[in-house]
Amino acid sequence: QVQLVESGGGLVQAGGSLSLSCAASGRTFSRYAMGWFRQAPGKEREFVATISWSGVHTYYADSVKGRFTISRYNAKNTVFLQMNSLKPEDTAVYYCAAGSTGAGDYYIFEGVGYDYWGQGTQVTVSS
């Protein structure tokens, strides 16, 4: 089992920045790809960003590319999402997720590929 706890959400004006963190506990964090997803009211959950267990490989949704950066610090079992130039359409509950990749070092961008999910943190961007 892997437990995930997100933090860092809040209210910010358009153009501002927020940094989300996801702390993991339980099984070996470093052998998991990590991802961030979000869900806005009345919309389906959507992929935001993902990172391989080594941190070398990352992938972003087109809607956040160039504005968001995913990173991880395996020694502290933590993954981060730095969000810059925020827009009102970024408003959502943000979830982190962990997916086992075994001996492979790759990212996962499909939600079904993840084994564990956090409870989410609210991000609200005002115009």
Coordinates of C-alpha atoms in Angstrom, one line a residue:
Q1 CA 0.0 0.0 0.0
V2 CA 1.0 3.6 -0.7
Q3 CA -0.6 6.5 1.0
L4 CA -0.6 9.8 -0.7
V5 CA -1.3 13.2 0.8
E6 CA -1.4 16.4 -1.3
S7 CA -0.8 19.9 0.0
G8 CA -0.2 23.4 -1.3
G9 CA -3.6 24.2 -2.9
G10 CA -5.3 27.5 -2.3
L11 CA -6.7 30.6 -3.9
V12 CA -4.5 32.6 -6.3
Q13 CA -5.1 35.4 -8.9
A14 CA -4.7 34.7 -12.6
G15 CA -1.1 34.9 -13.5
G16 CA 0.1 33.8 -10.1
S17 CA 1.9 30.7 -9.0
L18 CA 1.3 27.8 -6.6
S19 CA 3.4 24.8 -5.7
L20 CA 1.7 21.5 -4.9
S21 CA 3.3 18.7 -2.9
C22 CA 2.4 15.1 -2.6
A23 CA 4.0 13.1 0.3
A24 CA 4.0 9.3 -0.1
S25 CA 4.4 6.7 2.6
G26 CA 4.3 2.9 2.5
R27 CA 6.0 0.9 -0.1
T28 CA 9.1 1.8 -2.1
F29 CA 8.3 5.2 -3.5
S30 CA 11.2 5.3 -6.0
R31 CA 9.8 2.4 -8.0
Y32 CA 6.6 4.3 -8.8
A33 CA 5.8 6.6 -11.6
M34 CA 3.9 9.6 -10.2
G35 CA 1.3 11.7 -11.8
W36 CA -0.9 14.7 -11.2
F37 CA -4.5 14.8 -12.4
R38 CA -7.3 17.4 -11.9
Q39 CA -11.0 17.5 -11.9
A40 CA -13.1 20.6 -12.3
P41 CA -16.7 20.8 -11.2
G42 CA -19.0 19.1 -13.7
K43 CA -16.0 17.8 -15.7
E44 CA -14.2 14.5 -16.0
R45 CA -10.8 13.9 -14.4
E46 CA -8.0 14.9 -16.7
F47 CA -4.3 14.2 -16.9
V48 CA -1.9 17.0 -16.0
A49 CA 1.6 15.7 -15.7
T50 CA 3.6 12.6 -15.0
I51 CA 7.2 11.7 -14.0
S52 CA 9.1 8.4 -14.1
W53 CA 10.6 7.0 -10.9
S54 CA 14.1 8.3 -11.8
G55 CA 12.7 11.8 -12.6
V56 CA 14.4 11.7 -16.0
H57 CA 11.2 11.3 -18.0
T58 CA 8.3 13.7 -17.8
Y59 CA 5.2 14.3 -19.9
Y60 CA 2.6 17.1 -19.7
A61 CA -0.9 17.8 -21.0
D62 CA -0.8 20.4 -23.8
S63 CA -2.9 22.7 -21.7
V64 CA -0.2 23.1 -19.0
K65 CA 3.0 22.6 -21.1
G66 CA 5.4 25.4 -20.5
R67 CA 3.6 26.6 -17.4
F68 CA 3.7 23.6 -15.0
T69 CA 6.7 21.6 -13.9
I70 CA 6.6 18.2 -12.2
S71 CA 9.5 17.0 -10.1
R72 CA 10.3 14.5 -7.4
Y73 CA 12.6 14.0 -4.5
N74 CA 12.8 10.3 -3.8
A75 CA 14.9 10.7 -0.7
K76 CA 11.9 12.5 0.9
N77 CA 9.2 10.5 -0.9
T78 CA 7.7 13.6 -2.4
V79 CA 6.5 14.7 -5.8
F80 CA 5.9 18.4 -6.7
L81 CA 3.9 20.3 -9.2
Q82 CA 5.1 23.9 -9.7
M83 CA 2.3 25.8 -11.4
N84 CA 3.1 29.2 -13.0
S85 CA 1.0 31.6 -15.1
L86 CA -2.2 30.2 -13.6
K87 CA -5.4 30.7 -15.5
P88 CA -9.0 30.5 -14.2
E89 CA -9.4 27.3 -16.3
D90 CA -6.8 25.7 -14.1
T91 CA -9.3 25.8 -11.2
A92 CA -9.9 22.2 -10.0
V93 CA -9.2 19.6 -7.4
Y94 CA -5.7 18.3 -8.0
Y95 CA -4.9 14.7 -7.3
C96 CA -1.6 12.9 -7.2
A97 CA -1.3 9.3 -8.1
A98 CA 1.3 6.5 -7.9
G99 CA 1.7 3.7 -10.4
S100 CA 4.1 0.8 -10.1
T101 CA 6.5 0.4 -13.0
G102 CA 8.6 -2.4 -11.6
A103 CA 12.1 -2.4 -13.1
G104 CA 11.1 0.0 -15.9
D105 CA 11.7 3.7 -15.8
Y106 CA 8.8 5.3 -17.6
Y107 CA 5.9 7.6 -17.0
I108 CA 2.2 6.8 -17.1
F109 CA -0.3 9.3 -18.5
E110 CA -3.5 7.1 -18.4
G111 CA -5.4 7.2 -15.1
V112 CA -6.1 3.5 -15.3
G113 CA -2.4 2.9 -15.0
Y114 CA -2.2 4.2 -11.5
D115 CA -2.6 2.1 -8.4
Y116 CA -3.0 4.7 -5.6
W117 CA -4.6 8.1 -5.4
G118 CA -4.5 10.9 -2.9
Q119 CA -7.5 12.8 -1.5
G120 CA -6.9 15.9 -3.6
T121 CA -6.2 19.5 -2.9
Q122 CA -8.3 22.5 -4.2
V123 CA -6.8 25.0 -6.5
T124 CA -8.8 28.1 -7.3
V125 CA -7.7 30.7 -9.7
S126 CA -9.6 34.0 -9.8
S127 CA -9.8 36.2 -12.8

